[in-house]
Amino acid sequence: MEKKNIDWGNIGFGYMQSDYRYVSCYKDGKWDDGQLTTDPNITLNECAGVFQYAQTVFEGLKAYTTEDGKIVCFRPDLNASRLADSAKRLEMPVFPEDRFVEAVKQVVKANEAMVPPYGSGATLYIRPYMMGTNPVIGVKPADEYMFRIFVTPVGPYFKGGAKPITIKVSDFDRAAPHGTGHIKAGLNYAMSLHAIVTAHDEGYAENMYLDPATRSKVEETGGANFIFITKDGKLVTPKSDSILPSITRRSLMVVAEKYLGMEVEHREVALSELSDFAECGLCGTAAVISPVGKIVDHGKEICFPSGMDEMGPTIKKLYDTLTGIQMGTIEAPEGWICEIA
Ligand code: PLP
Ligand code: COI
């Protein structure tokens, strides 16, 4: 398979149009068979549910080229089930989970020329999403929906690659109200745009969001969950019903315990205990594990001992093990790797 002429080592996290995308439509209570299309544009009625009441949900996962040249993706069944949860919360029909995985495979295979080679530093980001398509003017769910998947090759999510970033404690909440924080819905991300622009304007890479009720507990960032390493080498990660249940975080909890023999604590994390941790990182599909060197809480700086030059040693081990599993150099737990080609 001849690859596209792309400078894989120097791409950032952006959109690059690929040749094929997947589309399936829901009408009269059922999904059609779905197909690949070359048309990247969507034409919808001006009154479509997605435009009026933001009835849209999405997912994010990646495809990787392994050391022996296979193309695989990581735990797509968990993205399928999280998309189903997101859809239910926004009164949308569920796209069948087995069909989700098949559609991911189909669209990645069709765009094989855009799957970055092993060792290039880039991966193929896969974006499944779903929206209400028919006109709705009273506040109610749509009757018709479109499920689509496009792919785009991506590099590191944060500028500077693996260099530690500085983040701020935000005065805003990440998610839209009414307990939607645990789902991946467009409305949550729309509500976070002002906060991310504010943080960037002030020179920070991301926001640390706190629990809205007490503003004393750590939740997550705009696009990733937190992991912390204690001075005695435990992995601590915030537990909250209002953060996105990150597949990367759930996987890292297993990696830490089963591969690295670490103790893992999934619990509430107080803002006041941040200065006790040795290392901090952001984990997610896009972020992989991005080290955090400093957190600024309204003028008070919390600097982690791992510093601003490189990843801390324990986060590095987690990173190497997780990416080793994803790229096929370390044996994966049963069912984690889905072979595509
Ligand atoms: N939290 C938020 C708000 C996200 O957007 C993401 C990315 O999907 C994550 C966490 C990480 O989730 P995952 O590891 O499943 O990609
Ligand atoms: C992901 O990691 O897949 C995300 O959705 C994060 C971000 C791009 C919003």
Short mmCIF file of N, CA, C and O in Angstrom, two decimals, residues 60-159:
data_model
loop_
_atom_site.label_atom_id
_atom_site.label_comp_id
_atom_site.label_asym_id
_atom_site.label_seq_id
_atom_site.Cartn_x
_atom_site.Cartn_y
_atom_site.Cartn_z
N GLY A 60 -13.73 9.52 19.99
CA GLY A 60 -12.37 9.69 19.47
C GLY A 60 -11.57 8.45 19.79
O GLY A 60 -11.57 8.00 20.93
N LEU A 61 -10.94 7.87 18.78
CA LEU A 61 -10.01 6.76 19.00
C LEU A 61 -8.94 6.84 17.94
O LEU A 61 -8.97 7.75 17.10
N LYS A 62 -7.97 5.93 18.01
CA LYS A 62 -6.86 6.01 17.06
C LYS A 62 -6.56 4.66 16.43
O LYS A 62 -6.78 3.62 17.06
N ALA A 63 -6.00 4.71 15.21
CA ALA A 63 -5.44 3.50 14.59
C ALA A 63 -3.92 3.66 14.55
O ALA A 63 -3.41 4.78 14.39
N TYR A 64 -3.24 2.55 14.72
CA TYR A 64 -1.78 2.54 14.82
C TYR A 64 -1.22 1.52 13.83
O TYR A 64 -1.84 0.49 13.58
N THR A 65 -0.02 1.79 13.31
CA THR A 65 0.71 0.76 12.58
C THR A 65 1.65 0.11 13.58
O THR A 65 2.40 0.80 14.27
N THR A 66 1.57 -1.21 13.68
CA THR A 66 2.43 -1.90 14.65
C THR A 66 3.81 -2.14 14.05
O THR A 66 4.04 -1.94 12.85
N GLU A 67 4.72 -2.60 14.91
CA GLU A 67 6.10 -2.84 14.48
C GLU A 67 6.15 -3.83 13.32
O GLU A 67 6.96 -3.67 12.39
N ASP A 68 5.25 -4.82 13.32
CA ASP A 68 5.27 -5.79 12.22
C ASP A 68 4.33 -5.41 11.06
O ASP A 68 3.97 -6.26 10.24
N GLY A 69 3.94 -4.14 11.00
CA GLY A 69 3.24 -3.63 9.82
C GLY A 69 1.73 -3.83 9.77
O GLY A 69 1.10 -3.55 8.76
N LYS A 70 1.15 -4.30 10.88
CA LYS A 70 -0.31 -4.41 10.89
C LYS A 70 -0.92 -3.06 11.23
O LYS A 70 -0.27 -2.21 11.83
N ILE A 71 -2.21 -2.91 10.90
CA ILE A 71 -2.95 -1.73 11.35
C ILE A 71 -3.96 -2.19 12.39
O ILE A 71 -4.72 -3.13 12.14
N VAL A 72 -3.92 -1.56 13.54
CA VAL A 72 -4.80 -1.96 14.65
C VAL A 72 -5.46 -0.74 15.27
O VAL A 72 -5.01 0.40 15.05
N CYS A 73 -6.52 -0.95 16.02
CA CYS A 73 -7.01 0.13 16.88
C CYS A 73 -7.20 -0.41 18.29
O CYS A 73 -7.14 -1.63 18.52
N PHE A 74 -7.38 0.50 19.22
CA PHE A 74 -7.30 0.20 20.64
C PHE A 74 -8.69 0.25 21.28
O PHE A 74 -9.32 1.31 21.29
N ARG A 75 -9.20 -0.87 21.72
CA ARG A 75 -10.44 -0.98 22.49
C ARG A 75 -11.63 -0.22 21.89
O ARG A 75 -12.31 0.54 22.60
N PRO A 76 -11.91 -0.41 20.59
CA PRO A 76 -13.01 0.34 19.96
C PRO A 76 -14.37 -0.02 20.55
O PRO A 76 -15.31 0.78 20.47
N ASP A 77 -14.46 -1.21 21.17
CA ASP A 77 -15.74 -1.60 21.79
C ASP A 77 -16.11 -0.65 22.92
O ASP A 77 -17.29 -0.39 23.16
N LEU A 78 -15.11 -0.09 23.59
CA LEU A 78 -15.40 0.85 24.68
C LEU A 78 -15.88 2.19 24.12
O LEU A 78 -16.72 2.86 24.74
N ASN A 79 -15.37 2.59 22.97
CA ASN A 79 -15.88 3.81 22.33
C ASN A 79 -17.32 3.61 21.88
O ASN A 79 -18.16 4.51 21.98
N ALA A 80 -17.60 2.39 21.37
CA ALA A 80 -18.97 2.09 20.91
C ALA A 80 -19.93 2.19 22.08
O ALA A 80 -21.02 2.78 21.96
N SER A 81 -19.54 1.66 23.23
CA SER A 81 -20.48 1.68 24.35
C SER A 81 -20.59 3.07 24.97
O SER A 81 -21.66 3.48 25.41
N ARG A 82 -19.49 3.84 24.96
CA ARG A 82 -19.58 5.21 25.48
C ARG A 82 -20.43 6.08 24.55
O ARG A 82 -21.19 6.95 25.01
N LEU A 83 -20.32 5.85 23.23
CA LEU A 83 -21.17 6.62 22.30
C LEU A 83 -22.65 6.29 22.55
O LEU A 83 -23.51 7.17 22.49
N ALA A 84 -22.91 5.02 22.84
CA ALA A 84 -24.30 4.63 23.14
C ALA A 84 -24.80 5.36 24.38
O ALA A 84 -25.92 5.87 24.41
N ASP A 85 -23.96 5.45 25.41
CA ASP A 85 -24.35 6.18 26.64
C ASP A 85 -24.58 7.66 26.33
O ASP A 85 -25.54 8.26 26.84
N SER A 86 -23.70 8.25 25.53
CA SER A 86 -23.85 9.67 25.18
C SER A 86 -25.15 9.88 24.41
O SER A 86 -25.90 10.82 24.68
N ALA A 87 -25.42 8.98 23.45
CA ALA A 87 -26.63 9.10 22.63
C ALA A 87 -27.89 9.02 23.49
O ALA A 87 -28.79 9.85 23.36
N LYS A 88 -27.90 8.06 24.41
CA LYS A 88 -29.09 7.90 25.26
C LYS A 88 -29.34 9.16 26.07
O LYS A 88 -30.47 9.59 26.25
N ARG A 89 -28.26 9.77 26.57
CA ARG A 89 -28.42 10.97 27.41
C ARG A 89 -28.99 12.14 26.62
O ARG A 89 -29.63 13.03 27.18
N LEU A 90 -28.73 12.16 25.30
CA LEU A 90 -29.28 13.23 24.46
C LEU A 90 -30.49 12.77 23.65
O LEU A 90 -30.84 13.39 22.64
N GLU A 91 -31.12 11.66 24.10
CA GLU A 91 -32.34 11.16 23.44
C GLU A 91 -32.14 10.87 21.95
O GLU A 91 -32.98 11.18 21.11
N MET A 92 -30.99 10.25 21.65
CA MET A 92 -30.70 9.87 20.27
C MET A 92 -30.72 8.34 20.19
O MET A 92 -30.45 7.67 21.20
N PRO A 93 -31.00 7.78 19.02
CA PRO A 93 -30.97 6.32 18.90
C PRO A 93 -29.52 5.82 19.00
O PRO A 93 -28.59 6.52 18.60
N VAL A 94 -29.35 4.63 19.53
CA VAL A 94 -28.00 4.06 19.65
C VAL A 94 -27.58 3.46 18.31
O VAL A 94 -28.37 2.76 17.66
N PHE A 95 -26.37 3.76 17.88
CA PHE A 95 -25.82 3.06 16.71
C PHE A 95 -25.30 1.72 17.22
O PHE A 95 -24.49 1.69 18.15
N PRO A 96 -25.77 0.59 16.65
CA PRO A 96 -25.42 -0.72 17.22
C PRO A 96 -23.91 -0.87 17.43
O PRO A 96 -23.12 -0.54 16.53
N GLU A 97 -23.56 -1.37 18.61
CA GLU A 97 -22.13 -1.36 18.99
C GLU A 97 -21.26 -2.25 18.09
O GLU A 97 -20.13 -1.90 17.79
N ASP A 98 -21.80 -3.38 17.64
CA ASP A 98 -21.01 -4.22 16.74
C ASP A 98 -20.82 -3.54 15.38
O ASP A 98 -19.75 -3.60 14.77
N ARG A 99 -21.84 -2.84 14.94
CA ARG A 99 -21.73 -2.12 13.66
C ARG A 99 -20.75 -0.96 13.78
O ARG A 99 -20.07 -0.59 12.82
N PHE A 100 -20.68 -0.35 14.96
CA PHE A 100 -19.72 0.75 15.19
C PHE A 100 -18.30 0.23 14.93
O PHE A 100 -17.52 0.83 14.20
N VAL A 101 -17.99 -0.92 15.54
CA VAL A 101 -16.63 -1.47 15.40
C VAL A 101 -16.35 -1.84 13.94
O VAL A 101 -15.28 -1.54 13.40
N GLU A 102 -17.33 -2.44 13.27
CA GLU A 102 -17.16 -2.80 11.86
C GLU A 102 -16.96 -1.56 10.99
O GLU A 102 -16.15 -1.55 10.07
N ALA A 103 -17.70 -0.50 11.30
CA ALA A 103 -17.58 0.74 10.52
C ALA A 103 -16.22 1.39 10.72
O ALA A 103 -15.60 1.90 9.78
N VAL A 104 -15.71 1.34 11.96
CA VAL A 104 -14.37 1.88 12.23
C VAL A 104 -13.34 1.13 11.38
O VAL A 104 -12.51 1.72 10.69
N LYS A 105 -13.46 -0.20 11.37
CA LYS A 105 -12.52 -1.02 10.59
C LYS A 105 -12.59 -0.67 9.11
O LYS A 105 -11.58 -0.51 8.43
N GLN A 106 -13.83 -0.56 8.63
CA GLN A 106 -14.05 -0.30 7.20
C GLN A 106 -13.44 1.04 6.78
O GLN A 106 -12.77 1.14 5.76
N VAL A 107 -13.65 2.07 7.58
CA VAL A 107 -13.18 3.39 7.17
C VAL A 107 -11.66 3.51 7.31
O VAL A 107 -11.00 4.17 6.50
N VAL A 108 -11.09 2.83 8.30
CA VAL A 108 -9.62 2.87 8.45
C VAL A 108 -8.97 2.13 7.28
O VAL A 108 -8.02 2.63 6.66
N LYS A 109 -9.52 0.97 6.96
CA LYS A 109 -8.98 0.17 5.86
C LYS A 109 -9.03 0.97 4.55
O LYS A 109 -8.07 0.99 3.78
N ALA A 110 -10.14 1.64 4.32
CA ALA A 110 -10.30 2.42 3.08
C ALA A 110 -9.29 3.57 3.01
O ALA A 110 -8.92 4.02 1.93
N ASN A 111 -8.84 4.04 4.17
CA ASN A 111 -7.90 5.16 4.21
C ASN A 111 -6.50 4.71 4.62
O ASN A 111 -5.74 5.50 5.20
N GLU A 112 -6.17 3.46 4.28
CA GLU A 112 -4.88 2.88 4.69
C GLU A 112 -3.69 3.77 4.29
O GLU A 112 -2.69 3.85 5.00
N ALA A 113 -3.83 4.46 3.16
CA ALA A 113 -2.74 5.30 2.67
C ALA A 113 -2.45 6.47 3.61
O ALA A 113 -1.42 7.13 3.51
N MET A 114 -3.37 6.72 4.51
CA MET A 114 -3.19 7.84 5.44
C MET A 114 -2.88 7.38 6.86
O MET A 114 -2.79 8.20 7.76
N VAL A 115 -2.75 6.07 7.05
CA VAL A 115 -2.38 5.59 8.39
C VAL A 115 -0.87 5.78 8.55
O VAL A 115 -0.09 5.19 7.80
N PRO A 116 -0.45 6.59 9.51
CA PRO A 116 0.99 6.88 9.64
C PRO A 116 1.81 5.61 9.90
O PRO A 116 1.34 4.70 10.59
N PRO A 117 3.02 5.54 9.32
CA PRO A 117 3.86 4.35 9.51
C PRO A 117 4.33 4.20 10.96
O PRO A 117 4.35 5.18 11.72
N TYR A 118 4.72 2.97 11.30
CA TYR A 118 5.26 2.70 12.64
C TYR A 118 6.49 3.57 12.89
O TYR A 118 7.32 3.77 12.02
N GLY A 119 6.54 4.12 14.07
CA GLY A 119 7.74 4.88 14.45
C GLY A 119 7.77 6.32 13.96
O GLY A 119 8.72 7.05 14.22
N SER A 120 6.70 6.74 13.25
CA SER A 120 6.72 8.09 12.67
C SER A 120 6.36 9.17 13.69
O SER A 120 6.54 10.35 13.46
N GLY A 121 5.77 8.73 14.82
CA GLY A 121 5.33 9.71 15.82
C GLY A 121 3.90 10.15 15.59
O GLY A 121 3.31 10.81 16.43
N ALA A 122 3.34 9.80 14.43
CA ALA A 122 1.95 10.18 14.14
C ALA A 122 1.05 8.94 14.23
O ALA A 122 1.53 7.80 14.17
N THR A 123 -0.26 9.19 14.37
CA THR A 123 -1.24 8.10 14.39
C THR A 123 -2.46 8.57 13.60
O THR A 123 -2.56 9.75 13.23
N LEU A 124 -3.38 7.66 13.35
CA LEU A 124 -4.60 8.05 12.64
C LEU A 124 -5.71 8.27 13.66
O LEU A 124 -6.12 7.34 14.35
N TYR A 125 -6.17 9.50 13.77
CA TYR A 125 -7.27 9.81 14.69
C TYR A 125 -8.58 9.50 13.98
O TYR A 125 -8.78 9.83 12.81
N ILE A 126 -9.48 8.83 14.71
CA ILE A 126 -10.76 8.39 14.15
C ILE A 126 -11.86 9.13 14.90
O ILE A 126 -11.92 9.06 16.13
N ARG A 127 -12.72 9.81 14.18
CA ARG A 127 -13.75 10.61 14.83
C ARG A 127 -15.15 10.13 14.41
O ARG A 127 -15.68 10.53 13.37
N PRO A 128 -15.77 9.24 15.18
CA PRO A 128 -17.18 8.89 14.96
C PRO A 128 -18.06 9.98 15.56
O PRO A 128 -17.73 10.52 16.63
N TYR A 129 -19.18 10.28 14.92
CA TYR A 129 -20.08 11.29 15.50
C TYR A 129 -21.49 11.09 14.95
O TYR A 129 -21.69 10.42 13.93
N MET A 130 -22.43 11.69 15.63
CA MET A 130 -23.83 11.46 15.29
C MET A 130 -24.60 12.73 15.55
O MET A 130 -24.30 13.44 16.52
N MET A 131 -25.59 13.03 14.71
CA MET A 131 -26.33 14.28 14.89
C MET A 131 -27.79 14.14 14.47
O MET A 131 -28.11 13.29 13.63
N GLY A 132 -28.64 14.99 15.04
CA GLY A 132 -30.04 15.06 14.64
C GLY A 132 -30.14 15.84 13.34
O GLY A 132 -29.61 16.96 13.25
N THR A 133 -30.82 15.28 12.33
CA THR A 133 -30.75 15.88 11.00
C THR A 133 -32.05 16.51 10.49
O THR A 133 -32.02 17.36 9.60
N ASN A 134 -33.20 16.08 11.01
CA ASN A 134 -34.45 16.63 10.44
C ASN A 134 -34.84 17.92 11.18
O ASN A 134 -34.32 18.20 12.27
N PRO A 135 -35.74 18.73 10.58
CA PRO A 135 -36.12 19.99 11.22
C PRO A 135 -36.85 19.78 12.54
O PRO A 135 -37.79 18.98 12.60
N VAL A 136 -36.42 20.48 13.58
CA VAL A 136 -37.15 20.51 14.86
C VAL A 136 -37.18 21.96 15.32
O VAL A 136 -36.14 22.63 15.35
N ILE A 137 -38.34 22.45 15.66
CA ILE A 137 -38.38 23.83 16.14
C ILE A 137 -38.87 23.91 17.59
O ILE A 137 -38.34 24.69 18.36
N GLY A 138 -39.83 23.05 17.96
CA GLY A 138 -40.15 22.94 19.39
C GLY A 138 -38.98 22.22 20.05
O GLY A 138 -38.26 21.47 19.37
N VAL A 139 -38.78 22.44 21.34
CA VAL A 139 -37.65 21.77 22.01
C VAL A 139 -37.99 20.30 22.19
O VAL A 139 -38.77 19.93 23.06
N LYS A 140 -37.42 19.50 21.29
CA LYS A 140 -37.62 18.04 21.36
C LYS A 140 -36.53 17.36 20.51
O LYS A 140 -35.89 18.02 19.68
N PRO A 141 -36.34 16.06 20.72
CA PRO A 141 -35.33 15.37 19.92
C PRO A 141 -35.75 15.24 18.46
O PRO A 141 -36.95 15.23 18.16
N ALA A 142 -34.77 15.13 17.59
CA ALA A 142 -35.05 14.88 16.17
C ALA A 142 -35.59 13.46 15.99
O ALA A 142 -35.54 12.64 16.91
N ASP A 143 -36.13 13.19 14.80
CA ASP A 143 -36.59 11.83 14.46
C ASP A 143 -35.59 11.14 13.53
O ASP A 143 -35.62 9.94 13.35
N GLU A 144 -34.76 11.96 12.90
CA GLU A 144 -33.81 11.40 11.93
C GLU A 144 -32.39 11.79 12.34
O GLU A 144 -32.16 12.90 12.83
N TYR A 145 -31.45 10.86 12.09
CA TYR A 145 -30.07 11.06 12.55
C TYR A 145 -29.08 10.62 11.49
O TYR A 145 -29.40 9.81 10.62
N MET A 146 -27.88 11.15 11.59
CA MET A 146 -26.79 10.68 10.73
C MET A 146 -25.63 10.29 11.64
O MET A 146 -25.29 11.03 12.57
N PHE A 147 -25.08 9.11 11.39
CA PHE A 147 -23.86 8.64 12.08
C PHE A 147 -22.76 8.67 11.05
O PHE A 147 -22.93 8.18 9.92
N ARG A 148 -21.63 9.28 11.39
CA ARG A 148 -20.52 9.34 10.44
C ARG A 148 -19.21 9.04 11.15
O ARG A 148 -19.10 9.21 12.37
N ILE A 149 -18.21 8.65 10.36
CA ILE A 149 -16.85 8.52 10.89
C ILE A 149 -15.89 9.08 9.86
O ILE A 149 -15.91 8.67 8.70
N PHE A 150 -15.08 10.05 10.29
CA PHE A 150 -13.96 10.45 9.41
C PHE A 150 -12.65 10.17 10.13
O PHE A 150 -12.65 9.92 11.35
N VAL A 151 -11.58 10.20 9.39
CA VAL A 151 -10.25 9.96 9.99
C VAL A 151 -9.31 11.07 9.55
O VAL A 151 -9.51 11.69 8.50
N THR A 152 -8.31 11.32 10.35
CA THR A 152 -7.29 12.32 10.01
C THR A 152 -5.99 11.96 10.70
O THR A 152 -6.01 11.60 11.89
N PRO A 153 -4.86 12.00 9.99
CA PRO A 153 -3.59 11.70 10.68
C PRO A 153 -3.24 12.85 11.64
O PRO A 153 -3.45 14.01 11.30
N VAL A 154 -2.75 12.49 12.81
CA VAL A 154 -2.40 13.51 13.80
C VAL A 154 -1.05 13.24 14.45
O VAL A 154 -0.61 12.10 14.54
N GLY A 155 -0.46 14.34 14.91
CA GLY A 155 0.75 14.27 15.75
C GLY A 155 0.35 14.63 17.18
O GLY A 155 -0.81 14.46 17.57
N PRO A 156 1.30 15.15 17.95
CA PRO A 156 1.04 15.45 19.37
C PRO A 156 -0.08 16.49 19.56
O PRO A 156 -0.19 17.42 18.77
N TYR A 157 -0.89 16.29 20.61
CA TYR A 157 -2.01 17.21 20.89
C TYR A 157 -1.50 18.55 21.38
O TYR A 157 -2.04 19.59 21.02
N PHE A 158 -0.46 18.53 22.23
CA PHE A 158 0.08 19.78 22.75
C PHE A 158 1.35 20.15 21.99
O PHE A 158 2.16 19.29 21.69
N LYS A 159 1.47 21.45 21.71
CA LYS A 159 2.70 21.93 21.05
C LYS A 159 3.89 21.57 21.93
O LYS A 159 3.80 21.64 23.15
#
